[in-house]
Amino acid sequence: MIWQGIGEAALKSTPQAKVERTNEMVREILMQFPPKNNR
């Protein structure tokens, strides 16, 4: 099974802020998993 999520946002300037924002985006993407069955 392959699943792909896409997120888009401006990253912050500090490395720690970038990591935190990336983690937040991944959480938001994974909240949509598993995808609804369209059959």
Short mmCIF file of N, CA and C in Angstrom, two decimals:
data_model
loop_
_atom_site.label_atom_id
_atom_site.label_comp_id
_atom_site.label_asym_id
_atom_site.label_seq_id
_atom_site.Cartn_x
_atom_site.Cartn_y
_atom_site.Cartn_z
N MET A 1 0.84 -1.17 0.00
CA MET A 1 0.00 0.00 0.00
C MET A 1 0.89 1.24 0.00
N ILE A 2 0.53 2.19 -0.80
CA ILE A 2 1.26 3.45 -0.85
C ILE A 2 0.28 4.56 -0.55
N TRP A 3 0.70 5.48 0.31
CA TRP A 3 -0.13 6.63 0.66
C TRP A 3 0.76 7.85 0.67
N GLN A 4 0.26 8.94 0.13
CA GLN A 4 1.05 10.16 0.05
C GLN A 4 0.23 11.31 0.60
N GLY A 5 0.89 12.16 1.37
CA GLY A 5 0.26 13.38 1.86
C GLY A 5 1.10 14.57 1.45
N ILE A 6 0.44 15.69 1.26
CA ILE A 6 1.14 16.90 0.83
C ILE A 6 0.78 18.03 1.78
N GLY A 7 1.79 18.77 2.21
CA GLY A 7 1.57 19.94 3.05
C GLY A 7 2.36 21.11 2.51
N GLU A 8 1.86 22.30 2.77
CA GLU A 8 2.55 23.49 2.29
C GLU A 8 2.47 24.56 3.35
N ALA A 9 3.61 25.14 3.68
CA ALA A 9 3.66 26.21 4.67
C ALA A 9 5.02 26.88 4.61
N ALA A 10 5.07 28.09 5.11
CA ALA A 10 6.35 28.79 5.20
C ALA A 10 7.11 28.24 6.40
N LEU A 11 8.39 27.97 6.22
CA LEU A 11 9.21 27.48 7.32
C LEU A 11 9.80 28.65 8.09
N LYS A 12 10.00 28.45 9.36
CA LYS A 12 10.56 29.49 10.22
C LYS A 12 12.06 29.60 10.02
N SER A 13 12.66 30.61 10.62
CA SER A 13 14.07 30.89 10.37
C SER A 13 15.05 30.03 11.17
N THR A 14 14.67 29.61 12.37
CA THR A 14 15.61 28.83 13.18
C THR A 14 15.45 27.33 12.91
N PRO A 15 16.51 26.56 13.04
CA PRO A 15 16.41 25.12 12.82
C PRO A 15 15.35 24.46 13.71
N GLN A 16 15.29 24.84 14.97
CA GLN A 16 14.31 24.24 15.88
C GLN A 16 12.88 24.58 15.44
N ALA A 17 12.66 25.80 15.01
CA ALA A 17 11.33 26.20 14.54
C ALA A 17 10.95 25.44 13.28
N LYS A 18 11.93 25.18 12.41
CA LYS A 18 11.67 24.40 11.20
C LYS A 18 11.25 22.99 11.55
N VAL A 19 11.94 22.37 12.51
CA VAL A 19 11.60 21.02 12.94
C VAL A 19 10.20 20.99 13.53
N GLU A 20 9.88 21.94 14.38
CA GLU A 20 8.56 21.98 15.01
C GLU A 20 7.46 22.16 13.97
N ARG A 21 7.67 23.04 13.00
CA ARG A 21 6.66 23.27 11.96
C ARG A 21 6.51 22.05 11.08
N THR A 22 7.63 21.40 10.74
CA THR A 22 7.56 20.18 9.94
C THR A 22 6.80 19.09 10.68
N ASN A 23 7.06 18.92 11.96
CA ASN A 23 6.34 17.92 12.76
C ASN A 23 4.85 18.23 12.80
N GLU A 24 4.50 19.49 12.92
CA GLU A 24 3.09 19.90 12.94
C GLU A 24 2.42 19.55 11.60
N MET A 25 3.12 19.81 10.51
CA MET A 25 2.56 19.50 9.19
C MET A 25 2.37 18.00 9.01
N VAL A 26 3.33 17.21 9.47
CA VAL A 26 3.21 15.76 9.36
C VAL A 26 2.03 15.26 10.18
N ARG A 27 1.85 15.81 11.39
CA ARG A 27 0.69 15.43 12.22
C ARG A 27 -0.61 15.72 11.48
N GLU A 28 -0.71 16.90 10.86
CA GLU A 28 -1.92 17.27 10.13
C GLU A 28 -2.17 16.33 8.95
N ILE A 29 -1.11 15.96 8.26
CA ILE A 29 -1.25 15.03 7.13
C ILE A 29 -1.72 13.67 7.62
N LEU A 30 -1.11 13.17 8.70
CA LEU A 30 -1.45 11.84 9.20
C LEU A 30 -2.84 11.78 9.83
N MET A 31 -3.40 12.92 10.21
CA MET A 31 -4.78 12.93 10.72
C MET A 31 -5.76 12.52 9.62
N GLN A 32 -5.34 12.61 8.36
CA GLN A 32 -6.19 12.23 7.23
C GLN A 32 -5.97 10.77 6.82
N PHE A 33 -5.19 10.02 7.59
CA PHE A 33 -4.89 8.63 7.28
C PHE A 33 -5.66 7.72 8.21
N PRO A 34 -6.21 6.64 7.80
CA PRO A 34 -6.23 6.15 6.43
C PRO A 34 -7.24 6.94 5.60
N PRO A 35 -7.00 7.03 4.30
CA PRO A 35 -7.93 7.76 3.44
C PRO A 35 -9.27 7.04 3.38
N LYS A 36 -10.31 7.80 3.14
CA LYS A 36 -11.65 7.20 3.03
C LYS A 36 -11.71 6.33 1.80
N ASN A 37 -12.39 5.21 1.92
CA ASN A 37 -12.54 4.28 0.81
C ASN A 37 -13.58 4.85 -0.16
N ASN A 38 -13.18 5.11 -1.39
CA ASN A 38 -14.08 5.69 -2.38
C ASN A 38 -14.75 4.65 -3.27
N ARG A 39 -14.70 3.41 -2.88
CA ARG A 39 -15.32 2.36 -3.71
C ARG A 39 -16.77 2.21 -3.40
#
